[in-house]
Coordinates of C-alpha atoms and ligand atoms in Angstrom, one line a residue:
X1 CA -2.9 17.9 17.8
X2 CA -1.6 16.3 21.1
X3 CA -0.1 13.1 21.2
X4 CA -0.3 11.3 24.1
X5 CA 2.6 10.3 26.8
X6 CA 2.6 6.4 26.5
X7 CA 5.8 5.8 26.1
X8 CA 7.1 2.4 24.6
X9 CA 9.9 1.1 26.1
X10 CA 12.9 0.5 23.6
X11 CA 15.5 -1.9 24.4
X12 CA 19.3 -0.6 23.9
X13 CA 21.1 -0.2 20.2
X14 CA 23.1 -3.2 19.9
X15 CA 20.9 -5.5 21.8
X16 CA 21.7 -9.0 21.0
X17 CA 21.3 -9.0 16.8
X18 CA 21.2 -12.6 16.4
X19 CA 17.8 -12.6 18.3
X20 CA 16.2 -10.1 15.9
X21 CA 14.4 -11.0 13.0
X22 CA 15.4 -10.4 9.6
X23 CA 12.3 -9.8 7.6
X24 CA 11.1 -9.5 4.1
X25 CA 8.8 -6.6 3.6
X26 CA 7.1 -5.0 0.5
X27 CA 6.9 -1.5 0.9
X28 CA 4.4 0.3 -1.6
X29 CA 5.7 3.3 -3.5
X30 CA 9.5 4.7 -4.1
X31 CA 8.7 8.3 -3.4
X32 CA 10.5 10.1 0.0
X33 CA 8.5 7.5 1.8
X34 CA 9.1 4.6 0.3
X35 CA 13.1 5.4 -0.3
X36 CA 13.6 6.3 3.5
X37 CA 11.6 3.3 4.6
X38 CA 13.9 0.8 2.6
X39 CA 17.2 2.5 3.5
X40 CA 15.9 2.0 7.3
X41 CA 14.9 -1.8 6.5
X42 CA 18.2 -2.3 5.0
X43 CA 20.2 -0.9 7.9
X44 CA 18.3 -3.1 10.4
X45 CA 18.6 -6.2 8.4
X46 CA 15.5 -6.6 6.5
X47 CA 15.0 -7.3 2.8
X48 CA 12.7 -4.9 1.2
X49 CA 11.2 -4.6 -1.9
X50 CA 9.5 -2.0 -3.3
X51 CA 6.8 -1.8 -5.7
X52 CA 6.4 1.7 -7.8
X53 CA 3.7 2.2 -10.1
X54 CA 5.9 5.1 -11.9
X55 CA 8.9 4.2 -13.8
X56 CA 11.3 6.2 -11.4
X57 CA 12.1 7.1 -8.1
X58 CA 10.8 10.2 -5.9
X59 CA 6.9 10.4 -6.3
X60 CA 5.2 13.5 -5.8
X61 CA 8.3 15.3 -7.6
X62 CA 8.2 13.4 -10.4
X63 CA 6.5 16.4 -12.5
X64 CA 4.4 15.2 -15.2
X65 CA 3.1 18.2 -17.6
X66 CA 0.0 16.6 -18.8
X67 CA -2.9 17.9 -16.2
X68 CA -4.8 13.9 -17.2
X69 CA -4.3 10.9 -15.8
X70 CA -1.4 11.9 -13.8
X71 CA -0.4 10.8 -10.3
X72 CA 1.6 14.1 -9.5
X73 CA 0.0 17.2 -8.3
X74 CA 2.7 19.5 -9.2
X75 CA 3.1 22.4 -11.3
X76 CA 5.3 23.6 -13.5
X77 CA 6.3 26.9 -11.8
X78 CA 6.5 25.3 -8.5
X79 CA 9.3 26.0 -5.8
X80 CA 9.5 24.8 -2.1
X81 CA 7.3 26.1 0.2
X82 CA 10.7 25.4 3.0
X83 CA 14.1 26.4 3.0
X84 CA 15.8 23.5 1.4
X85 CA 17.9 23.1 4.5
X86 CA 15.0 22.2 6.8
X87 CA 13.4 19.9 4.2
X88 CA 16.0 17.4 3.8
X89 CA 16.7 14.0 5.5
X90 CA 18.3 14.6 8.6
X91 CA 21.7 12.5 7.8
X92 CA 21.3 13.7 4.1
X93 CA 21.8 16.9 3.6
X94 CA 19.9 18.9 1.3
X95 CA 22.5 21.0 -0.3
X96 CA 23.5 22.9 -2.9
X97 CA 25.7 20.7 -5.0
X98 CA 27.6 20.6 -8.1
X99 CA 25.0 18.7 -10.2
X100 CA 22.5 21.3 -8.4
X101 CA 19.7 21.8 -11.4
X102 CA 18.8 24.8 -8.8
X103 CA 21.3 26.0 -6.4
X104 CA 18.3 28.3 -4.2
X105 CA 17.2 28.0 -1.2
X106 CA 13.7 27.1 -2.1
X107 CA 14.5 25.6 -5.2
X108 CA 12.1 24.3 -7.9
X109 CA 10.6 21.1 -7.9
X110 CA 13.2 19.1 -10.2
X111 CA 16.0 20.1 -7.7
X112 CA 13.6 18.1 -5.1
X113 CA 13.7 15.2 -7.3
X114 CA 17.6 15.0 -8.2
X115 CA 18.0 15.1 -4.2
X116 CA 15.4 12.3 -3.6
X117 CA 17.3 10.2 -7.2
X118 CA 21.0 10.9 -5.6
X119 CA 19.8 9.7 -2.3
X120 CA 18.6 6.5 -3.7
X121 CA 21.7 5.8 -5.7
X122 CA 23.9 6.9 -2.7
X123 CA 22.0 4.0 -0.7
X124 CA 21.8 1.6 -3.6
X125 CA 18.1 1.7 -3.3
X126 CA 17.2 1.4 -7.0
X127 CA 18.4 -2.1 -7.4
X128 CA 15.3 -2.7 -4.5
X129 CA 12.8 -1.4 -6.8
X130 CA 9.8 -3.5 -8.8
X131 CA 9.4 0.1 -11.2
X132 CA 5.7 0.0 -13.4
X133 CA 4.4 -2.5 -10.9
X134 CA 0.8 -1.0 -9.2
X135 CA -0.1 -3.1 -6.0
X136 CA -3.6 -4.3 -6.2
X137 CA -4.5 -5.7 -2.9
X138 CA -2.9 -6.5 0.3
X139 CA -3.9 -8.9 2.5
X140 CA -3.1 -10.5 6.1
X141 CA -3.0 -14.2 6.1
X142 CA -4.7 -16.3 9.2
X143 CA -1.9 -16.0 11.1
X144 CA -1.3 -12.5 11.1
X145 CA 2.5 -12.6 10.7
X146 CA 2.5 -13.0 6.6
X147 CA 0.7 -11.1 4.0
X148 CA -0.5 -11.8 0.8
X149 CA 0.3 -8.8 -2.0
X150 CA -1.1 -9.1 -5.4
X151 CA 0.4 -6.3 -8.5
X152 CA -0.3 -6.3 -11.9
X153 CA 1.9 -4.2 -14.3
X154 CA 0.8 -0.3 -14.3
X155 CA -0.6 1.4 -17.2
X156 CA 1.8 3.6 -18.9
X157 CA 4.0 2.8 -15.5
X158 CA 7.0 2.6 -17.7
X159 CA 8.6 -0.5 -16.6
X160 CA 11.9 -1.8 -18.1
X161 CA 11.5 -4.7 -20.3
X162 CA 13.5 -7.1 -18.3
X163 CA 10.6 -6.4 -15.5
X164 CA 7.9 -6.9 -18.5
X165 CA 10.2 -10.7 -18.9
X166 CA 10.1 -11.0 -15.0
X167 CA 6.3 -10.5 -14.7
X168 CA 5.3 -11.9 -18.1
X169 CA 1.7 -10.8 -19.6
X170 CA 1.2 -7.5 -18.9
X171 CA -2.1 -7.6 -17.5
X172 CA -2.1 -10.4 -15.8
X173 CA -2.1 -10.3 -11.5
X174 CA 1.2 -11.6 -9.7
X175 CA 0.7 -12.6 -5.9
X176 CA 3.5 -12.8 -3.3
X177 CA 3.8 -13.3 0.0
X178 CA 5.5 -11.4 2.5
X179 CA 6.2 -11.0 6.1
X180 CA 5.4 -7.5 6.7
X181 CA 3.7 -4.1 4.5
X182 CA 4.5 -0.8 5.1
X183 CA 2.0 1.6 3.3
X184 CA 4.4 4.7 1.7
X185 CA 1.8 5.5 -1.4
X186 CA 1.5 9.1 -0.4
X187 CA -1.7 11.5 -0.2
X188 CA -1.9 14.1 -2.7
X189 CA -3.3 12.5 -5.3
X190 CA -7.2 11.8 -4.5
X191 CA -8.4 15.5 -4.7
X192 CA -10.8 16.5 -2.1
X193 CA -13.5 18.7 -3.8
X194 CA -15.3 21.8 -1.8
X195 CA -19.4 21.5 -1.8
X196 CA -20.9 24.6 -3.1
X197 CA -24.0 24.7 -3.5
X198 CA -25.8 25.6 -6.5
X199 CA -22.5 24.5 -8.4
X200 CA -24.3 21.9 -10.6
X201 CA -26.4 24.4 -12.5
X202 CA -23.6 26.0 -12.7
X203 CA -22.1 26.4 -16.5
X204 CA -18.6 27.2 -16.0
X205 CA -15.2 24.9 -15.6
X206 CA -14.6 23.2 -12.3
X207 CA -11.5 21.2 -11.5
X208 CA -9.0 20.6 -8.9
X209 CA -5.6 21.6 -8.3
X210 CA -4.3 18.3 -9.2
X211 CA -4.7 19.2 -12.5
X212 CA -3.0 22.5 -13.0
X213 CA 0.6 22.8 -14.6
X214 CA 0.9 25.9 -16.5
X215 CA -0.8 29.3 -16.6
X216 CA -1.3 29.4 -20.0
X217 CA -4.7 28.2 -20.4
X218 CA -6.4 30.9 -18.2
X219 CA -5.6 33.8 -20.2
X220 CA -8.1 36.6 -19.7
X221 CA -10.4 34.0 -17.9
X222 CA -11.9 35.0 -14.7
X223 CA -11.0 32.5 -12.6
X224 CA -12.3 31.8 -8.9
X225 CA -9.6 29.9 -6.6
X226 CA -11.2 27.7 -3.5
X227 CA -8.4 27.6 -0.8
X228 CA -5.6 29.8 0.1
X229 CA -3.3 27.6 1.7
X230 CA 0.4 26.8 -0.1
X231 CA -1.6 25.5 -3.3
X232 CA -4.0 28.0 -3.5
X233 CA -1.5 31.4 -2.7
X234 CA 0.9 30.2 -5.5
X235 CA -1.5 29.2 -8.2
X236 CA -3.5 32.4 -7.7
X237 CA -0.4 34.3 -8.3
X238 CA 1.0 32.2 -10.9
X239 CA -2.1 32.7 -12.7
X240 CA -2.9 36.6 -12.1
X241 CA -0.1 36.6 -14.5
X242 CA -2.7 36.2 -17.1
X243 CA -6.0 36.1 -16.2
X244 CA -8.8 39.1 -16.5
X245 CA -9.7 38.3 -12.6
X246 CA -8.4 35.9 -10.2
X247 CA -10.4 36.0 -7.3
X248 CA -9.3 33.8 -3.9
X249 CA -12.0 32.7 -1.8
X250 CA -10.7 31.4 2.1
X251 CA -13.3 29.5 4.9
X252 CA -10.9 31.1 7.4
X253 CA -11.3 34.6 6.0
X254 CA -14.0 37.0 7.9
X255 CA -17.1 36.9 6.5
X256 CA -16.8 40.4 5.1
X257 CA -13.2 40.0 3.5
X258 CA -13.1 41.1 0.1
X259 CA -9.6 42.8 -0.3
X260 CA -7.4 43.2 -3.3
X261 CA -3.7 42.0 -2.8
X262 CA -1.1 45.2 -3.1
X263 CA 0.9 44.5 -6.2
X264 CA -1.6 43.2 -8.5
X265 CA -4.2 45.1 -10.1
X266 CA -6.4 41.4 -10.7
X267 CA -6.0 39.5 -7.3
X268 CA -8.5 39.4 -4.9
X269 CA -9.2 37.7 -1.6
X270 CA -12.9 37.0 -0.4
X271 CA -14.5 34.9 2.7
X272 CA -15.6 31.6 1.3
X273 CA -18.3 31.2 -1.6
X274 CA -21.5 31.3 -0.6
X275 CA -23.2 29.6 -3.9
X276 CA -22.9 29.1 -7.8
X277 CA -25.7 29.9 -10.0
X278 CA -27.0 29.1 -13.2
X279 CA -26.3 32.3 -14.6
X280 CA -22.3 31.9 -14.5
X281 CA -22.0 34.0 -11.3
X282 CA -20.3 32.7 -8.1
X283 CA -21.1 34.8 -4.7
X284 CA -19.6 35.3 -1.9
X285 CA -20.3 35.8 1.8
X286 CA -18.7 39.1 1.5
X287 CA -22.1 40.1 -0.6
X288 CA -20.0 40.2 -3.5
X289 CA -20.1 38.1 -6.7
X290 CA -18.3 37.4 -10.2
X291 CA -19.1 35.9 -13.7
X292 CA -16.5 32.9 -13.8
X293 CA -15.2 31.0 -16.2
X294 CA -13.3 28.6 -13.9
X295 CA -13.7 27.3 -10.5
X296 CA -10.6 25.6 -9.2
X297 CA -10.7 23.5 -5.9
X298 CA -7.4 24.5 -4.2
X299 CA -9.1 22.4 -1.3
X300 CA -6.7 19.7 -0.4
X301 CA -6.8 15.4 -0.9
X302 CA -7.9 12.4 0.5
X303 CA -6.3 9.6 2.0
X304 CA -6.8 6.6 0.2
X305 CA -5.8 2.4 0.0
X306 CA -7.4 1.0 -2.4
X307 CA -5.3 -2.3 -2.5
X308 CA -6.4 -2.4 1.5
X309 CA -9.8 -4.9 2.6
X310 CA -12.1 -2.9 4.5
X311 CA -12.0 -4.0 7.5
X312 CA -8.2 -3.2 7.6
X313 CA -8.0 0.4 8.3
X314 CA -11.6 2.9 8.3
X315 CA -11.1 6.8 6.8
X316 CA -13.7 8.7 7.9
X317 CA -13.2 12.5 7.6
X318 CA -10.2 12.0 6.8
X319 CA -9.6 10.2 9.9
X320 CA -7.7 6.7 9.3
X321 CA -9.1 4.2 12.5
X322 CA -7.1 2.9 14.6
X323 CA -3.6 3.9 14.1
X324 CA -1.4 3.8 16.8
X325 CA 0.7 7.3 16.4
X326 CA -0.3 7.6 13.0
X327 CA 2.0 4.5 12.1
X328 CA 0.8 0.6 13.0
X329 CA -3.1 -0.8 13.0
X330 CA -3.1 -2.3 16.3
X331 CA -4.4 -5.3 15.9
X332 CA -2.0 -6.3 13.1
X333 CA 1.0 -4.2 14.3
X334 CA 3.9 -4.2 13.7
X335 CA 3.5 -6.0 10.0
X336 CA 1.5 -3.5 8.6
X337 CA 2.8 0.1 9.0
X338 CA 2.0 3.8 7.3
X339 CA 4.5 5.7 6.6
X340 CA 4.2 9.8 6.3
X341 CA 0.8 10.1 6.7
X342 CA 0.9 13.2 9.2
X343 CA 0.4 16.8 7.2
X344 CA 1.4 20.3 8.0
X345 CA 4.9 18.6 8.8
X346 CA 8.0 18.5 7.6
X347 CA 7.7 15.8 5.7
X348 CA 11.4 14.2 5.0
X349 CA 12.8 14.0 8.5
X350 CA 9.6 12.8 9.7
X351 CA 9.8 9.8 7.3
X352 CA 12.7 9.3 8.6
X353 CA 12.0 8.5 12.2
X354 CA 9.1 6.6 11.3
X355 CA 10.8 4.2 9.5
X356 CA 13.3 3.9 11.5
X357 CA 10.7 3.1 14.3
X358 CA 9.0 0.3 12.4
X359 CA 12.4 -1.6 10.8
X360 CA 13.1 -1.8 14.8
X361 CA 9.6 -2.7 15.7
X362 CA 10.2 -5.3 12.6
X363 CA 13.0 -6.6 14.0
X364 CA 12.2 -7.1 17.8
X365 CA 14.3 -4.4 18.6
X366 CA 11.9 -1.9 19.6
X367 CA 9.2 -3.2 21.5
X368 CA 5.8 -2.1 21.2
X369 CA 2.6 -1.6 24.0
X370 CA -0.1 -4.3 23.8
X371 CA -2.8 -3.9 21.1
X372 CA -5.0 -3.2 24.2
X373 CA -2.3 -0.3 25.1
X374 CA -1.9 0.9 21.6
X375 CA -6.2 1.3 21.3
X376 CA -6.2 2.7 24.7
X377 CA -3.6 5.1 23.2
X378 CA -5.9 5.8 20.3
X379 CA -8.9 6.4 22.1
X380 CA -7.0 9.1 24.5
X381 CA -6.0 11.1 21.5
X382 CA -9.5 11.4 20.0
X383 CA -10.9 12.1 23.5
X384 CA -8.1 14.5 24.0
X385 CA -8.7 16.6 20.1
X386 CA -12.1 16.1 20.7
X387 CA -11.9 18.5 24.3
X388 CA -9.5 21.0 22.8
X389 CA -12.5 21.1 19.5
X390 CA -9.8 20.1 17.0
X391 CA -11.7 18.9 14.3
X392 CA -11.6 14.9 13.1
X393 CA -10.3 15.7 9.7
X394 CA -7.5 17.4 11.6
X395 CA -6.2 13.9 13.1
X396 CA -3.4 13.7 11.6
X397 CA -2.4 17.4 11.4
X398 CA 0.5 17.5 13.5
X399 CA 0.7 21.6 13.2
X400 CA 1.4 22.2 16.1
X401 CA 3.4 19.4 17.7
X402 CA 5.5 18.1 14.9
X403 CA 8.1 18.3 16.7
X404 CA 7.4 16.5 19.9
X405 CA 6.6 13.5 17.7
X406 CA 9.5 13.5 15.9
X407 CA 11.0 13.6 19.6
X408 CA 9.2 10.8 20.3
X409 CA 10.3 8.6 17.6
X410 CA 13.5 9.5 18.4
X411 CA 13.4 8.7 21.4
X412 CA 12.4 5.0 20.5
X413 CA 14.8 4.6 17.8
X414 CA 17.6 5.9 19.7
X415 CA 18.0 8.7 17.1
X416 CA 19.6 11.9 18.4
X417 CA 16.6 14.5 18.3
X418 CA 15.4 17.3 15.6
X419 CA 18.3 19.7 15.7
X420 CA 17.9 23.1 17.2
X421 CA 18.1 24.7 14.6
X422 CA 15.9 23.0 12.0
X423 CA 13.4 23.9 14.9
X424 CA 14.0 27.8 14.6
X425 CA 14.4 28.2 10.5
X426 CA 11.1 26.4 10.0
X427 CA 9.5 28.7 12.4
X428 CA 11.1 31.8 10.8
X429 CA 9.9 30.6 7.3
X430 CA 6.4 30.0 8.3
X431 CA 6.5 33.3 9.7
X432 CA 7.7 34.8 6.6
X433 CA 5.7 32.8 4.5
X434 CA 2.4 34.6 6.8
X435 CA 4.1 37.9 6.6
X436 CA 5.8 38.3 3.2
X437 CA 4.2 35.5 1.1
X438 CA 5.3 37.1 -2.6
X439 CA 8.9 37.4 -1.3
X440 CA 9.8 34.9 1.1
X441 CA 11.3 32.7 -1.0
X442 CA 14.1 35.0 -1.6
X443 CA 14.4 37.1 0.6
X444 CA 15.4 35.9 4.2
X445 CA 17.0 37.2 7.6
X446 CA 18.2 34.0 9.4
X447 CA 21.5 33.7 8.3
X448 CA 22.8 32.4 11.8
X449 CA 21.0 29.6 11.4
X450 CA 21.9 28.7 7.9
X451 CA 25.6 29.0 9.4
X452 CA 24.4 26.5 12.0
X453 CA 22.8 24.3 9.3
X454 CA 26.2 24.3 7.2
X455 CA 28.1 23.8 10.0
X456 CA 26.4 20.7 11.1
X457 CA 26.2 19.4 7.4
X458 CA 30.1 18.9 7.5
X459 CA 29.7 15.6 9.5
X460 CA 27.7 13.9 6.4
X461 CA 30.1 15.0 3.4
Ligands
FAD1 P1 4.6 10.4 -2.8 O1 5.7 11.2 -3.2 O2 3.2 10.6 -3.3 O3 5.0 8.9 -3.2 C1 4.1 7.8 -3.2 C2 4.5 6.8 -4.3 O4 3.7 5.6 -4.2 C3 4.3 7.3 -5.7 O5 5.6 7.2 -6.4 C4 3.2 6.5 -6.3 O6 3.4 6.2 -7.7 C5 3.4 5.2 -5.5 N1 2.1 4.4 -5.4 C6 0.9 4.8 -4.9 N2 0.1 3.8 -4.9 C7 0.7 2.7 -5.4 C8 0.3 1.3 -5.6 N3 -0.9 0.9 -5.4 N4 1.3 0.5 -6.1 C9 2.6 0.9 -6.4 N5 2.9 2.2 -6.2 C10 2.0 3.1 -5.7 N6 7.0 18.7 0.9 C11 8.1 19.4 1.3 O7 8.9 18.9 2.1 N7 8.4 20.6 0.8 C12 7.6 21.2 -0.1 O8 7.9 22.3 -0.6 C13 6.5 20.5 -0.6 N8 5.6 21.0 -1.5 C14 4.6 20.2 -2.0 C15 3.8 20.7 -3.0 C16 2.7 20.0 -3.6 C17 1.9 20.6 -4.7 C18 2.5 18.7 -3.0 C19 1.4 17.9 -3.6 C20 3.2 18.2 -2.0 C21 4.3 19.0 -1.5 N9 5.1 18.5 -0.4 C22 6.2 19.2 0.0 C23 4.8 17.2 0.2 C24 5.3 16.0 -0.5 O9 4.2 15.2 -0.8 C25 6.3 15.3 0.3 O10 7.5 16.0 0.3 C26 6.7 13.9 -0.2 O11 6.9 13.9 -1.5 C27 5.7 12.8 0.2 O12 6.3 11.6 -0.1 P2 5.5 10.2 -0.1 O13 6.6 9.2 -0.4 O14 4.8 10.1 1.2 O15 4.4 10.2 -1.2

């Protein structure tokens, strides 16, 4: 998607510091988000606290192997989807290190999570977290400078008992105030479910990735897979391993795609499911059909605030309105922020420049347009995604132009830009991932930009 040109106009680094405010902000959630949104707060003078539903740091990585009532969508077999060197926070390397649980390059997912645990100890970030505390409900007071945040202790949120003394009864709701919010509580947890039709005659199992961990359960099932995006590719794999029939069904297949995948004698590939009937079978536009046992949704999630009134922030197709590049609501900018709500991104760096953009917006260091400028903004997107036919739920896909945003956050924050090569690797491994998507995880040909990435990593040790 396009962003527009507006550009706002940032005063100097190391503008007068007495004149900048020194704000106390509640930021919601300790995963990448959160934990790169207090280190920014921090280093411009504010003092966050965070409130984490979890017990622990680092969010989506936080594996949890029972597929109910969990927050996390991972599963157990999961590795990176990008080279570890890419992923990382810019000034934070993501290296192998000696307490490395996983020394690859596209590591599994507890690797992810001892890099996001050592970066909050290396910034002292824990001592900033309210850990088993769920925010309820935000709200913005008259004046639109101060905010009201109500939490309540989280079920099963594993908070230490010297919080359970701090917050006394368990159930019971706990109101603050604060100057500012910034939003970090992460989208990949409200699955979004495909609509087939016919489906709820249909006898067989349906669920959503959210829920999968392990393989296990799906022995010699015949199992249909909705989505063949990063989800979708590796669970269909991980569970050919065991199944009678996976079969992967893709809306941006051909029609009449129905192709098994060389190397497996039980994967398929079709265009998208065209019903479910009572019968058990599921068909597909291909002409083609299957008796399933299981139906999984590989389909994606929805954003979702339900602490947030209404009349805050509206998602339509998974469109939030109005967000001024995807970060501040105009109207009550810049106390209330999102953080890392772009997709198709990479995600840690990106986090990163946002948040340093709002502690400066905080602050008064970075100045922002007018609300009227910042809607006008908004409205010359949409008109701008709407004449290229970029669909709404694609609003905050930044496929294409990731990097030109991160440019322009820079820009504002007085951050040096993306490096080079970051640039380069990630378009090598989405290539790979296209070309050679059973192998690209180990097998790779840019070692000059590794070299590159090593090289510049030297400065942060
Ligand atoms: P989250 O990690 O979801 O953190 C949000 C936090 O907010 C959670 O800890 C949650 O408990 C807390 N929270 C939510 N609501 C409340 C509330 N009301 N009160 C208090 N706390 C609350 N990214 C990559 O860079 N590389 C990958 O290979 C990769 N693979 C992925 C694979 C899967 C299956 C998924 C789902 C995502 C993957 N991602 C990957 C994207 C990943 O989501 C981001 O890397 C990153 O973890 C997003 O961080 P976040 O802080 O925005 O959200």
């Amino acid at each position: 998607a396009p962003t527009t040109t507006r550009r706002a106009a940032a005063p100097p680094l190391g503008s007068d510091r007495a004149a900048m405010r020194s704000l106390r902000v509640a930021v919601i959630g300790a995963g990448a988000a959160g934990l790169a949104t207090a280190r920014e707060l921090c280093r411009e003078g504010h003092a966050p606290v965070i409130f984490e539903r979890s017990g622990g740091v680092g969010g989506t990585w936080i594996y949890e192997p029972r597929e109910d009532g969990g927050h996390s969508s991972l599963y157990e077999s999961l590795r990176t989807n990008l080279p570890r060197e890419v992923m990382g926070f810019l000034d934070f390397p993501f290296a192998a290190a000696p307490d490395s649980l996983d020394t690859r390059r596209f590591p599994r997912h507890e690797e992810v999570l001892r890099y996001l645990q050592e970066f909050a100890r290396r910034f002292d970030l824990h001592g900033l977290v309210r850990f088993g505390t769920e925010v309820t409900a935000v709200d913005v007071l008259q004046d639109r400078h101060h905010w009201r945040v109500r939490w309540r202790k989280a079920a099963g949120g594993g908070g230490t008992d010297a919080d359970a003394a701090r917050t006394g009864e368990d159930e019971e709701e706990q109101e603050e105030s604060y100057d500012a919010v910034v939003v970090c509580n992460g989208h990949y947890t409200e699955p979004r479910i495909a609509d087939i039709p016919g489906v709820d005659a249909w006898p067989g199992k349906q669920m959503h990735s959210h829920s999968y961990r392990v393989p296990d359960p799906f022995r010699d099932q015949v199992v249909v897979i909705i989505g063949a995006k990063n989800s979708g590719g590796d669970i269909s794999r991980d569970i050919a391993g065991v199944a009678r029939e996976v079969h992967m069904a893709n809306r941006a297949s051909p029609a009449a795609t129905c192709e098994r995948l060389p190397g497996y004698h039980n994967l398929w590939l079709h265009s998208m499911v065209e019903r479910a009937d009572a019968d058990g079978s599921v068909v597909f536009r291909d002409g083609t059909s299957v008796r399933a046992d299981v139906i999984m949704h590989c389909t994606g999630y929805k954003y979702s605030f339900p602490f947030l009134a209404g009349e805050t922030v509206s998602v339509h197709d998974n469109r939030i309105h109005p967000l001024y590049k995807h970060v501040f609501v105009p109207r009550l900018a810049p106390s209330l922020a999102f953080i890392g709500l772009p997709f198709k991104v990479i995600p840690f760096p990106l986090v990163q420049l946002q948040a340093s953009w709002v502690a400066g917006a905080l602050s008064g260091r970075i100045q922002l347009p007018s609300e009227e400028e910042m809607m006008e903004d908004v409205r010359a997107l949409y008109s701008q995604l709407e004449a290229i036919g970029w669909p709404v739920r694609y609003t905050h896909c930044l496929k294409h132009d990731q990097f030109d945003y991160d440019d322009w956050l820079a820009e504002q924050c007085g951050h040096a830009k993306v490096e080079g090569w970051r640039r380069q690797m990630y378009d090598a491994a989405s290539k790979k991932k296209v070309e050679c998507p059973e192998t690209y995880r180990d097998e790779w040909d840019d070692h000059h930009l590794l070299e590159q990435a090593n090289q510049d990593f030297q400065k942060y040790h």
